[in-house]
PDB file of C-alpha atoms and ligand atoms in Angstrom:
ATOM      1  CA  MET A1041      79.209  80.380  23.421  1.00  0.00           C
ATOM      2  CA  VAL A1042      79.162  80.431  27.263  1.00  0.00           C
ATOM      3  CA  TYR A1043      82.580  79.111  28.463  1.00  0.00           C
ATOM      4  CA  ASP A1044      84.287  78.496  31.746  1.00  0.00           C
ATOM      5  CA  ILE A1045      86.720  80.922  33.372  1.00  0.00           C
ATOM      6  CA  ARG A1046      89.328  79.499  35.705  1.00  0.00           C
ATOM      7  CA  THR A1047      90.705  81.899  38.314  1.00  0.00           C
ATOM      8  CA  ARG A1048      93.457  81.514  40.821  1.00  0.00           C
ATOM      9  CA  SER A1049      92.573  79.200  43.803  1.00  0.00           C
ATOM     10  CA  GLY A1050      90.909  76.985  41.231  1.00  0.00           C
ATOM     11  CA  ALA A1051      87.505  78.713  40.920  1.00  0.00           C
ATOM     12  CA  VAL A1052      85.810  77.680  37.666  1.00  0.00           C
ATOM     13  CA  MET A1053      82.763  79.711  36.642  1.00  0.00           C
ATOM     14  CA  PRO A1054      80.754  80.313  33.417  1.00  0.00           C
ATOM     15  CA  ASN A1055      81.494  83.669  31.850  1.00  0.00           C
ATOM     16  CA  LEU A1056      77.750  84.509  31.573  1.00  0.00           C
ATOM     17  CA  GLY A1057      75.314  84.093  34.491  1.00  0.00           C
ATOM     18  CA  LEU A1058      72.105  85.418  35.923  1.00  0.00           C
ATOM     19  CA  GLY A1059      71.454  88.396  38.206  1.00  0.00           C
ATOM     20  CA  THR A1060      68.721  88.564  40.823  1.00  0.00           C
ATOM     21  CA  TRP A1061      68.574  92.117  42.130  1.00  0.00           C
ATOM     22  CA  ARG A1062      64.881  93.106  42.477  1.00  0.00           C
ATOM     23  CA  MET A1063      63.806  89.433  42.601  1.00  0.00           C
ATOM     24  CA  GLY A1064      62.088  88.087  45.674  1.00  0.00           C
ATOM     25  CA  GLU A1065      60.458  91.383  46.466  1.00  0.00           C
ATOM     26  CA  ASN A1066      57.023  90.632  45.256  1.00  0.00           C
ATOM     27  CA  VAL A1067      55.011  87.347  45.807  1.00  0.00           C
ATOM     28  CA  ALA A1068      53.031  87.964  42.567  1.00  0.00           C
ATOM     29  CA  ALA A1069      56.239  87.796  40.511  1.00  0.00           C
ATOM     30  CA  ARG A1070      57.795  84.889  42.222  1.00  0.00           C
ATOM     31  CA  GLN A1071      56.822  82.125  39.759  1.00  0.00           C
ATOM     32  CA  GLU A1072      57.935  84.202  36.929  1.00  0.00           C
ATOM     33  CA  GLU A1073      61.263  84.902  38.448  1.00  0.00           C
ATOM     34  CA  ILE A1074      61.804  81.198  39.196  1.00  0.00           C
ATOM     35  CA  ALA A1075      60.931  80.349  35.621  1.00  0.00           C
ATOM     36  CA  ALA A1076      63.333  82.877  34.269  1.00  0.00           C
ATOM     37  CA  LEU A1077      66.274  81.527  36.305  1.00  0.00           C
ATOM     38  CA  LYS A1078      65.405  78.036  35.338  1.00  0.00           C
ATOM     39  CA  GLN A1079      65.275  79.012  31.760  1.00  0.00           C
ATOM     40  CA  GLY A1080      68.701  80.606  32.078  1.00  0.00           C
ATOM     41  CA  LEU A1081      70.147  77.553  33.621  1.00  0.00           C
ATOM     42  CA  ASP A1082      68.699  75.388  30.836  1.00  0.00           C
ATOM     43  CA  LEU A1083      70.405  77.698  28.317  1.00  0.00           C
ATOM     44  CA  GLY A1084      73.770  77.291  29.849  1.00  0.00           C
ATOM     45  CA  MET A1085      74.020  80.385  31.999  1.00  0.00           C
ATOM     46  CA  ARG A1086      74.843  78.229  35.030  1.00  0.00           C
ATOM     47  CA  LEU A1087      75.892  80.883  37.502  1.00  0.00           C
ATOM     48  CA  ILE A1088      73.465  82.714  39.687  1.00  0.00           C
ATOM     49  CA  ASP A1089      74.390  86.010  41.429  1.00  0.00           C
ATOM     50  CA  THR A1090      72.360  86.882  44.554  1.00  0.00           C
ATOM     51  CA  ALA A1091      72.836  88.668  47.935  1.00  0.00           C
ATOM     52  CA  GLU A1092      71.437  88.764  51.446  1.00  0.00           C
ATOM     53  CA  MET A1093      70.314  92.328  50.552  1.00  0.00           C
ATOM     54  CA  TYR A1094      68.137  91.518  47.632  1.00  0.00           C
ATOM     55  CA  GLY A1095      64.555  91.445  48.620  1.00  0.00           C
ATOM     56  CA  GLU A1096      65.861  91.260  52.305  1.00  0.00           C
ATOM     57  CA  GLY A1097      66.680  87.527  51.717  1.00  0.00           C
ATOM     58  CA  GLY A1098      63.821  86.976  49.307  1.00  0.00           C
ATOM     59  CA  ALA A1099      65.985  86.647  46.194  1.00  0.00           C
ATOM     60  CA  GLU A1100      67.894  83.874  47.880  1.00  0.00           C
ATOM     61  CA  THR A1101      64.704  81.906  48.292  1.00  0.00           C
ATOM     62  CA  VAL A1102      63.774  82.463  44.763  1.00  0.00           C
ATOM     63  CA  VAL A1103      67.205  80.998  43.769  1.00  0.00           C
ATOM     64  CA  ALA A1104      66.563  78.013  46.133  1.00  0.00           C
ATOM     65  CA  ASP A1105      63.442  77.083  44.145  1.00  0.00           C
ATOM     66  CA  ALA A1106      65.171  77.622  40.811  1.00  0.00           C
ATOM     67  CA  ILE A1107      68.055  75.423  41.617  1.00  0.00           C
ATOM     68  CA  ASP A1108      65.999  72.679  43.400  1.00  0.00           C
ATOM     69  CA  GLY A1109      66.957  69.306  41.960  1.00  0.00           C
ATOM     70  CA  GLN A1110      69.989  70.599  40.048  1.00  0.00           C
ATOM     71  CA  ARG A1111      72.227  72.140  42.746  1.00  0.00           C
ATOM     72  CA  GLU A1112      75.391  70.362  41.533  1.00  0.00           C
ATOM     73  CA  GLY A1113      75.423  71.962  38.204  1.00  0.00           C
ATOM     74  CA  VAL A1114      74.990  75.612  39.408  1.00  0.00           C
ATOM     75  CA  PHE A1115      77.597  78.032  40.587  1.00  0.00           C
ATOM     76  CA  VAL A1116      75.864  79.991  43.410  1.00  0.00           C
ATOM     77  CA  VAL A1117      77.213  83.462  44.377  1.00  0.00           C
ATOM     78  CA  SER A1118      75.961  85.450  47.353  1.00  0.00           C
ATOM     79  CA  LYS A1119      77.079  88.486  49.330  1.00  0.00           C
ATOM     80  CA  VAL A1120      77.359  89.691  52.944  1.00  0.00           C
ATOM     81  CA  LEU A1121      76.307  93.236  53.630  1.00  0.00           C
ATOM     82  CA  PRO A1122      79.026  95.555  54.810  1.00  0.00           C
ATOM     83  CA  HIS A1123      77.399  96.259  58.199  1.00  0.00           C
ATOM     84  CA  ASN A1124      77.281  92.443  58.833  1.00  0.00           C
ATOM     85  CA  ALA A1125      80.859  91.907  57.821  1.00  0.00           C
ATOM     86  CA  SER A1126      82.575  91.688  61.260  1.00  0.00           C
ATOM     87  CA  TYR A1127      84.138  88.282  62.010  1.00  0.00           C
ATOM     88  CA  LYS A1128      81.189  86.951  64.055  1.00  0.00           C
ATOM     89  CA  GLU A1129      78.463  88.534  61.966  1.00  0.00           C
ATOM     90  CA  THR A1130      79.836  87.299  58.624  1.00  0.00           C
ATOM     91  CA  LEU A1131      79.702  83.721  59.998  1.00  0.00           C
ATOM     92  CA  ALA A1132      76.106  84.247  61.135  1.00  0.00           C
ATOM     93  CA  ALA A1133      75.040  86.101  57.826  1.00  0.00           C
ATOM     94  CA  CYS A1134      76.519  83.144  55.773  1.00  0.00           C
ATOM     95  CA  GLY A1135      74.531  80.716  57.910  1.00  0.00           C
ATOM     96  CA  ARG A1136      71.362  82.589  57.172  1.00  0.00           C
ATOM     97  CA  SER A1137      72.065  82.716  53.479  1.00  0.00           C
ATOM     98  CA  LEU A1138      72.718  78.931  53.424  1.00  0.00           C
ATOM     99  CA  LYS A1139      69.437  78.247  54.988  1.00  0.00           C
ATOM    100  CA  ARG A1140      67.468  80.572  52.618  1.00  0.00           C
ATOM    101  CA  LEU A1141      69.281  79.121  49.603  1.00  0.00           C
ATOM    102  CA  ARG A1142      68.712  75.553  50.993  1.00  0.00           C
ATOM    103  CA  VAL A1143      72.315  74.574  50.081  1.00  0.00           C
ATOM    104  CA  ASP A1144      75.235  73.379  52.284  1.00  0.00           C
ATOM    105  CA  ARG A1145      77.759  75.462  50.480  1.00  0.00           C
ATOM    106  CA  ILE A1146      78.002  78.800  48.671  1.00  0.00           C
ATOM    107  CA  ASP A1147      80.344  78.462  45.607  1.00  0.00           C
ATOM    108  CA  LEU A1148      81.481  82.265  45.824  1.00  0.00           C
ATOM    109  CA  TYR A1149      80.845  84.541  48.784  1.00  0.00           C
ATOM    110  CA  LEU A1150      81.502  88.247  48.364  1.00  0.00           C
ATOM    111  CA  LEU A1151      81.684  91.352  50.563  1.00  0.00           C
ATOM    112  CA  HIS A1152      79.069  93.568  48.939  1.00  0.00           C
ATOM    113  CA  TRP A1153      80.993  96.807  49.128  1.00  0.00           C
ATOM    114  CA  PRO A1154      83.731  98.157  51.448  1.00  0.00           C
ATOM    115  CA  GLY A1155      82.253  99.106  54.826  1.00  0.00           C
ATOM    116  CA  GLU A1156      83.031 100.017  58.398  1.00  0.00           C
ATOM    117  CA  HIS A1157      84.356  96.619  59.598  1.00  0.00           C
ATOM    118  CA  PRO A1158      88.078  96.072  59.162  1.00  0.00           C
ATOM    119  CA  LEU A1159      88.518  93.974  56.046  1.00  0.00           C
ATOM    120  CA  GLU A1160      91.009  91.770  57.993  1.00  0.00           C
ATOM    121  CA  GLU A1161      88.029  90.544  59.974  1.00  0.00           C
ATOM    122  CA  THR A1162      85.915  89.797  57.016  1.00  0.00           C
ATOM    123  CA  LEU A1163      88.729  87.964  55.306  1.00  0.00           C
ATOM    124  CA  ARG A1164      89.321  85.962  58.466  1.00  0.00           C
ATOM    125  CA  ALA A1165      85.634  85.017  58.560  1.00  0.00           C
ATOM    126  CA  PHE A1166      85.804  83.929  54.741  1.00  0.00           C
ATOM    127  CA  THR A1167      88.728  81.827  55.618  1.00  0.00           C
ATOM    128  CA  THR A1168      86.968  80.130  58.547  1.00  0.00           C
ATOM    129  CA  LEU A1169      83.871  79.576  56.315  1.00  0.00           C
ATOM    130  CA  ALA A1170      86.087  78.069  53.565  1.00  0.00           C
ATOM    131  CA  GLU A1171      87.739  75.753  56.145  1.00  0.00           C
ATOM    132  CA  GLN A1172      84.325  74.808  57.430  1.00  0.00           C
ATOM    133  CA  GLY A1173      83.168  73.949  53.762  1.00  0.00           C
ATOM    134  CA  LYS A1174      80.465  76.472  53.972  1.00  0.00           C
ATOM    135  CA  ILE A1175      81.833  78.552  51.084  1.00  0.00           C
ATOM    136  CA  ARG A1176      84.048  77.287  48.312  1.00  0.00           C
ATOM    137  CA  HIS A1177      85.609  80.553  47.208  1.00  0.00           C
ATOM    138  CA  TYR A1178      85.508  84.237  48.332  1.00  0.00           C
ATOM    139  CA  GLY A1179      85.869  87.728  46.806  1.00  0.00           C
ATOM    140  CA  LEU A1180      84.889  91.317  46.953  1.00  0.00           C
ATOM    141  CA  SER A1181      82.541  93.728  45.219  1.00  0.00           C
ATOM    142  CA  ASN A1182      82.716  97.475  44.485  1.00  0.00           C
ATOM    143  CA  PHE A1183      86.351  97.537  45.360  1.00  0.00           C
ATOM    144  CA  ASP A1184      88.491  99.947  43.275  1.00  0.00           C
ATOM    145  CA  LEU A1185      92.099  99.060  42.472  1.00  0.00           C
ATOM    146  CA  ASP A1186      93.726 100.874  45.508  1.00  0.00           C
ATOM    147  CA  GLU A1187      91.323  99.075  47.824  1.00  0.00           C
ATOM    148  CA  LEU A1188      91.930  95.836  46.099  1.00  0.00           C
ATOM    149  CA  THR A1189      95.664  96.280  46.195  1.00  0.00           C
ATOM    150  CA  ARG A1190      95.424  96.708  49.996  1.00  0.00           C
ATOM    151  CA  ALA A1191      93.115  93.818  50.401  1.00  0.00           C
ATOM    152  CA  GLU A1192      95.538  91.618  48.457  1.00  0.00           C
ATOM    153  CA  GLN A1193      98.193  92.256  51.103  1.00  0.00           C
ATOM    154  CA  LEU A1194      96.022  91.194  54.046  1.00  0.00           C
ATOM    155  CA  PRO A1195      96.029  87.508  55.377  1.00  0.00           C
ATOM    156  CA  GLY A1196      93.767  85.671  53.014  1.00  0.00           C
ATOM    157  CA  GLY A1197      93.934  88.325  50.423  1.00  0.00           C
ATOM    158  CA  SER A1198      95.762  86.256  47.937  1.00  0.00           C
ATOM    159  CA  ARG A1199      92.828  83.933  47.732  1.00  0.00           C
ATOM    160  CA  ILE A1200      90.313  86.675  46.531  1.00  0.00           C
ATOM    161  CA  VAL A1201      89.041  85.260  43.197  1.00  0.00           C
ATOM    162  CA  ALA A1202      86.672  87.975  42.050  1.00  0.00           C
ATOM    163  CA  ASP A1203      85.737  91.657  42.318  1.00  0.00           C
ATOM    164  CA  GLN A1204      82.177  92.314  41.243  1.00  0.00           C
ATOM    165  CA  VAL A1205      81.835  95.858  39.790  1.00  0.00           C
ATOM    166  CA  LEU A1206      79.764  98.032  37.550  1.00  0.00           C
ATOM    167  CA  TYR A1207      80.746  97.576  33.882  1.00  0.00           C
ATOM    168  CA  ASN A1208      78.913  98.357  30.684  1.00  0.00           C
ATOM    169  CA  LEU A1209      79.241 100.457  27.483  1.00  0.00           C
ATOM    170  CA  GLU A1210      78.593 103.611  29.445  1.00  0.00           C
ATOM    171  CA  ARG A1211      80.913 102.729  32.458  1.00  0.00           C
ATOM    172  CA  ARG A1212      84.246 101.808  30.857  1.00  0.00           C
ATOM    173  CA  GLY A1213      86.624 103.275  33.583  1.00  0.00           C
ATOM    174  CA  ILE A1214      87.820  99.846  34.891  1.00  0.00           C
ATOM    175  CA  GLU A1215      89.296  99.031  31.382  1.00  0.00           C
ATOM    176  CA  ARG A1216      92.207 101.269  32.184  1.00  0.00           C
ATOM    177  CA  LYS A1217      93.652  99.532  35.231  1.00  0.00           C
ATOM    178  CA  LEU A1218      91.304  97.301  37.134  1.00  0.00           C
ATOM    179  CA  ILE A1219      90.563  94.739  34.476  1.00  0.00           C
ATOM    180  CA  PRO A1220      94.217  94.296  33.374  1.00  0.00           C
ATOM    181  CA  TRP A1221      95.429  94.242  36.935  1.00  0.00           C
ATOM    182  CA  CYS A1222      92.922  91.452  37.756  1.00  0.00           C
ATOM    183  CA  ALA A1223      93.772  89.674  34.548  1.00  0.00           C
ATOM    184  CA  SER A1224      97.446  89.572  35.472  1.00  0.00           C
ATOM    185  CA  ARG A1225      96.563  87.935  38.796  1.00  0.00           C
ATOM    186  CA  ASN A1226      94.003  85.588  37.485  1.00  0.00           C
ATOM    187  CA  ILE A1227      91.172  87.363  39.361  1.00  0.00           C
ATOM    188  CA  ALA A1228      87.696  87.446  37.652  1.00  0.00           C
ATOM    189  CA  ILE A1229      85.751  90.707  37.131  1.00  0.00           C
ATOM    190  CA  MET A1230      82.143  90.164  37.471  1.00  0.00           C
ATOM    191  CA  ALA A1231      80.338  92.808  35.437  1.00  0.00           C
ATOM    192  CA  TYR A1232      77.228  93.923  37.163  1.00  0.00           C
ATOM    193  CA  SER A1233      74.500  95.912  35.472  1.00  0.00           C
ATOM    194  CA  PRO A1234      75.909  95.022  32.160  1.00  0.00           C
ATOM    195  CA  LEU A1235      72.723  96.524  30.469  1.00  0.00           C
ATOM    196  CA  GLU A1236      72.892  99.657  32.709  1.00  0.00           C
ATOM    197  CA  GLN A1237      69.654  98.273  34.262  1.00  0.00           C
ATOM    198  CA  GLY A1238      67.852  98.587  30.852  1.00  0.00           C
ATOM    199  CA  ARG A1239      68.675 102.291  30.523  1.00  0.00           C
ATOM    200  CA  LEU A1240      71.556 102.179  27.940  1.00  0.00           C
ATOM    201  CA  ARG A1241      71.610 105.293  25.718  1.00  0.00           C
ATOM    202  CA  PRO A1242      70.022 104.485  22.321  1.00  0.00           C
ATOM    203  CA  ASP A1243      72.704 105.063  19.673  1.00  0.00           C
ATOM    204  CA  ASP A1244      72.851 104.658  15.853  1.00  0.00           C
ATOM    205  CA  GLY A1245      76.336 103.216  15.880  1.00  0.00           C
ATOM    206  CA  LEU A1246      75.180 100.455  18.341  1.00  0.00           C
ATOM    207  CA  ARG A1247      72.140  99.841  16.258  1.00  0.00           C
ATOM    208  CA  ARG A1248      74.352  99.364  13.121  1.00  0.00           C
ATOM    209  CA  VAL A1249      76.548  96.778  14.868  1.00  0.00           C
ATOM    210  CA  ALA A1250      73.282  95.055  16.181  1.00  0.00           C
ATOM    211  CA  ALA A1251      71.851  94.983  12.641  1.00  0.00           C
ATOM    212  CA  ARG A1252      75.021  93.371  11.285  1.00  0.00           C
ATOM    213  CA  HIS A1253      74.695  90.555  13.713  1.00  0.00           C
ATOM    214  CA  ASN A1254      70.779  90.273  13.512  1.00  0.00           C
ATOM    215  CA  ALA A1255      70.856  91.075  17.150  1.00  0.00           C
ATOM    216  CA  SER A1256      69.335  93.687  19.570  1.00  0.00           C
ATOM    217  CA  PRO A1257      71.436  96.523  20.901  1.00  0.00           C
ATOM    218  CA  ALA A1258      71.103  94.962  24.394  1.00  0.00           C
ATOM    219  CA  GLN A1259      72.502  91.690  23.061  1.00  0.00           C
ATOM    220  CA  VAL A1260      75.494  93.602  21.480  1.00  0.00           C
ATOM    221  CA  ALA A1261      75.973  95.583  24.781  1.00  0.00           C
ATOM    222  CA  LEU A1262      76.095  92.257  26.790  1.00  0.00           C
ATOM    223  CA  ALA A1263      78.363  90.378  24.301  1.00  0.00           C
ATOM    224  CA  TRP A1264      80.725  93.385  24.268  1.00  0.00           C
ATOM    225  CA  THR A1265      81.307  92.987  28.078  1.00  0.00           C
ATOM    226  CA  LEU A1266      82.391  89.384  27.534  1.00  0.00           C
ATOM    227  CA  ARG A1267      85.303  90.195  25.203  1.00  0.00           C
ATOM    228  CA  HIS A1268      87.735  90.159  27.992  1.00  0.00           C
ATOM    229  CA  ASP A1269      89.082  86.708  29.055  1.00  0.00           C
ATOM    230  CA  ASN A1270      88.562  87.403  32.815  1.00  0.00           C
ATOM    231  CA  VAL A1271      85.094  89.000  32.588  1.00  0.00           C
ATOM    232  CA  ILE A1272      81.930  87.374  33.730  1.00  0.00           C
ATOM    233  CA  ALA A1273      78.509  89.164  33.005  1.00  0.00           C
ATOM    234  CA  ILE A1274      75.467  88.615  35.171  1.00  0.00           C
ATOM    235  CA  PRO A1275      72.494  90.282  33.525  1.00  0.00           C
ATOM    236  CA  LYS A1276      69.204  90.198  35.195  1.00  0.00           C
ATOM    237  CA  ALA A1277      66.095  89.306  33.274  1.00  0.00           C
ATOM    238  CA  THR A1278      62.682  88.298  34.394  1.00  0.00           C
ATOM    239  CA  ARG A1279      61.074  88.223  30.954  1.00  0.00           C
ATOM    240  CA  LEU A1280      61.804  84.751  29.238  1.00  0.00           C
ATOM    241  CA  GLN A1281      62.431  86.525  25.897  1.00  0.00           C
ATOM    242  CA  HIS A1282      65.182  88.611  27.495  1.00  0.00           C
ATOM    243  CA  VAL A1283      66.781  85.452  29.091  1.00  0.00           C
ATOM    244  CA  ARG A1284      66.731  83.755  25.695  1.00  0.00           C
ATOM    245  CA  ASP A1285      68.228  86.902  24.045  1.00  0.00           C
ATOM    246  CA  ASN A1286      70.925  87.081  26.639  1.00  0.00           C
ATOM    247  CA  ALA A1287      72.008  83.402  26.210  1.00  0.00           C
ATOM    248  CA  LYS A1288      72.148  84.025  22.504  1.00  0.00           C
ATOM    249  CA  ALA A1289      74.386  87.084  22.881  1.00  0.00           C
ATOM    250  CA  ALA A1290      77.214  84.822  23.928  1.00  0.00           C
ATOM    251  CA  GLU A1291      77.377  83.690  20.349  1.00  0.00           C
ATOM    252  CA  ILE A1292      78.223  87.055  18.997  1.00  0.00           C
ATOM    253  CA  VAL A1293      81.755  87.363  17.571  1.00  0.00           C
ATOM    254  CA  PHE A1294      82.878  90.946  16.972  1.00  0.00           C
ATOM    255  CA  THR A1295      84.888  92.200  13.990  1.00  0.00           C
ATOM    256  CA  GLU A1296      87.461  94.989  14.268  1.00  0.00           C
ATOM    257  CA  GLU A1297      84.841  97.242  12.524  1.00  0.00           C
ATOM    258  CA  ASP A1298      82.272  96.524  15.136  1.00  0.00           C
ATOM    259  CA  LEU A1299      84.506  97.265  17.906  1.00  0.00           C
ATOM    260  CA  ALA A1300      85.569 100.599  16.283  1.00  0.00           C
ATOM    261  CA  ASP A1301      81.927 101.536  15.806  1.00  0.00           C
ATOM    262  CA  ILE A1302      81.225 100.727  19.383  1.00  0.00           C
ATOM    263  CA  ASP A1303      84.259 102.751  20.513  1.00  0.00           C
ATOM    264  CA  ARG A1304      83.075 105.796  18.504  1.00  0.00           C
ATOM    265  CA  ALA A1305      79.589 105.464  20.063  1.00  0.00           C
ATOM    266  CA  PHE A1306      80.833 104.801  23.640  1.00  0.00           C
ATOM    267  CA  PRO A1307      84.320 106.065  23.834  1.00  0.00           C
ATOM    268  CA  PRO A1308      86.807 104.503  26.289  1.00  0.00           C
ATOM    269  CA  PRO A1309      87.944 106.949  28.986  1.00  0.00           C
ATOM    270  CA  HIS A1310      91.169 108.898  28.334  1.00  0.00           C
ATOM    271  CA  ARG A1311      92.006 109.276  32.010  1.00  0.00           C
ATOM    272  CA  ASP A1312      91.915 107.291  35.097  1.00  0.00           C
ATOM    273  CA  MET A1313      88.714 107.678  37.006  1.00  0.00           C
ATOM    274  CA  PRO A1314      87.316 106.426  40.271  1.00  0.00           C
ATOM    275  CA  LEU A1315      85.191 103.096  40.280  1.00  0.00           C
ATOM    276  CA  GLU A1316      81.588 103.908  39.519  1.00  0.00           C
ATOM    277  CA  THR A1317      78.910 102.217  41.547  1.00  0.00           C
ATOM    278  CA  LEU A1318      75.091 101.948  41.414  1.00  0.00           C
TER     279      LEU A1318
HETATM  280  N1  NAP B 287      77.460  94.040  43.557  1.00  0.00           N
HETATM  281  C1  NAP B 287      76.691  95.014  43.372  1.00  0.00           C
HETATM  282  O1  NAP B 287      76.841  96.008  44.121  1.00  0.00           O
HETATM  283  C2  NAP B 287      75.621  94.966  42.305  1.00  0.00           C
HETATM  284  C3  NAP B 287      74.885  96.055  41.954  1.00  0.00           C
HETATM  285  C4  NAP B 287      73.982  95.955  41.008  1.00  0.00           C
HETATM  286  C5  NAP B 287      73.730  94.695  40.452  1.00  0.00           C
HETATM  287  N2  NAP B 287      74.257  93.529  40.819  1.00  0.00           N
HETATM  288  C6  NAP B 287      74.151  92.209  40.181  1.00  0.00           C
HETATM  289  O2  NAP B 287      74.118  92.338  38.898  1.00  0.00           O
HETATM  290  C7  NAP B 287      72.831  91.910  38.261  1.00  0.00           C
HETATM  291  C8  NAP B 287      72.519  92.627  36.981  1.00  0.00           C
HETATM  292  O3  NAP B 287      72.475  94.048  37.159  1.00  0.00           O
HETATM  293  P1  NAP B 287      71.097  94.792  37.213  1.00  0.00           P
HETATM  294  O4  NAP B 287      70.017  93.934  37.661  1.00  0.00           O
HETATM  295  O5  NAP B 287      71.407  96.035  38.083  1.00  0.00           O
HETATM  296  O6  NAP B 287      70.948  95.371  35.773  1.00  0.00           O
HETATM  297  P2  NAP B 287      71.076  94.794  34.267  1.00  0.00           P
HETATM  298  O7  NAP B 287      71.247  93.410  34.267  1.00  0.00           O
HETATM  299  O8  NAP B 287      72.010  95.776  33.642  1.00  0.00           O
HETATM  300  O9  NAP B 287      69.580  95.210  33.632  1.00  0.00           O
HETATM  301  C9  NAP B 287      68.417  94.543  34.159  1.00  0.00           C
HETATM  302  C10 NAP B 287      67.254  95.132  33.288  1.00  0.00           C
HETATM  303  O10 NAP B 287      67.515  94.877  31.887  1.00  0.00           O
HETATM  304  C11 NAP B 287      66.398  94.256  31.261  1.00  0.00           C
HETATM  305  N3  NAP B 287      66.871  93.244  30.388  1.00  0.00           N
HETATM  306  C12 NAP B 287      67.501  92.123  30.625  1.00  0.00           C
HETATM  307  N4  NAP B 287      67.829  91.429  29.404  1.00  0.00           N
HETATM  308  C13 NAP B 287      67.415  92.284  28.472  1.00  0.00           C
HETATM  309  C14 NAP B 287      67.543  92.154  27.075  1.00  0.00           C
HETATM  310  N5  NAP B 287      68.111  91.166  26.401  1.00  0.00           N
HETATM  311  N6  NAP B 287      67.017  93.255  26.376  1.00  0.00           N
HETATM  312  C15 NAP B 287      66.428  94.276  26.913  1.00  0.00           C
HETATM  313  N7  NAP B 287      66.323  94.302  28.198  1.00  0.00           N
HETATM  314  C16 NAP B 287      66.842  93.370  29.029  1.00  0.00           C
HETATM  315  C17 NAP B 287      65.667  93.591  32.595  1.00  0.00           C
HETATM  316  O11 NAP B 287      64.304  93.445  32.173  1.00  0.00           O
HETATM  317  P3  NAP B 287      63.436  92.199  32.725  1.00  0.00           P
HETATM  318  O12 NAP B 287      63.779  91.931  34.074  1.00  0.00           O
HETATM  319  O13 NAP B 287      61.978  92.791  32.563  1.00  0.00           O
HETATM  320  O14 NAP B 287      63.540  91.064  31.805  1.00  0.00           O
HETATM  321  C18 NAP B 287      65.911  94.575  33.616  1.00  0.00           C
HETATM  322  O15 NAP B 287      64.960  95.607  33.577  1.00  0.00           O
HETATM  323  C19 NAP B 287      71.934  92.173  39.382  1.00  0.00           C
HETATM  324  O16 NAP B 287      70.647  91.613  39.234  1.00  0.00           O
HETATM  325  C20 NAP B 287      72.728  91.718  40.648  1.00  0.00           C
HETATM  326  O17 NAP B 287      72.714  90.286  40.645  1.00  0.00           O
HETATM  327  C21 NAP B 287      75.287  93.649  41.741  1.00  0.00           C
END
């Protein structure tokens, strides 16, 4: 079942949402993309992750059409590009995103990855935007533990509610420190590319677990990311069958045997490693 995660600063978001990278790039695919997002919302995946980068703003306009008439029940996440993340430019970028999304407030606004502008400035802009009611919450993306620890010390840092990072069966490095560190502070981890963009290594162990649950390997991979209390997964799917499969994945409950089989097939790292990105 999809359930709500509550972070510090009172953000409440579903643990399974919808990604939008590669949407809004192609006019011919637009109606299919809108239908996929609407289907996901109908099935309870009521968080949509987008960014000013995706389709150069095109994905945000797809989201606008998908949430039309049901804005209140959807948790909308967008991101500012690092090169726009000065104080002044963050305010301007957020204004453009609000316009494309056709909403008056973004529920969670993230810095897409660490960049050249001092993070103090970006956090100051996030604080201003929150005071103006243009964003409800803010966070970061692609920040490793050392960077997040520094961010936490800056003015406004204690209000960071999420770090969106790469996490899937083949990218387990964050299990060692980042996930527990965030859990202890009530910060959400948003797992991006939970299906490794459809390129997960085929594996017999994974297939066995999938067969036990009458599920596909992709459903098992997705459900597996959701086993932590503070992790939200945001798979992207344009095909309606994929959207339905992803919603159903939230119903999978793993046994100890399943988890052991998965660990054998995709072993957890035995040493600390830098955050991986795509
Ligand atoms: N913050 C960041 O830097 C960052 C980076 C990457 C991604 N993201 C966010 O995370 C979202 C998800 O990541 P992603 O798009 O990179 O990759 P992903 O969700 O791991 O994989 C998407 C691919 O998997 C396929 N798929 C979806 N559900 C499936 C299922 N049940 N069975 C088999 N295949 C399935 C999709 O096919 P169809 O589309 O054909 O259905 C698509 O080709 C993005 O869309 C974006 O919102 C953020």
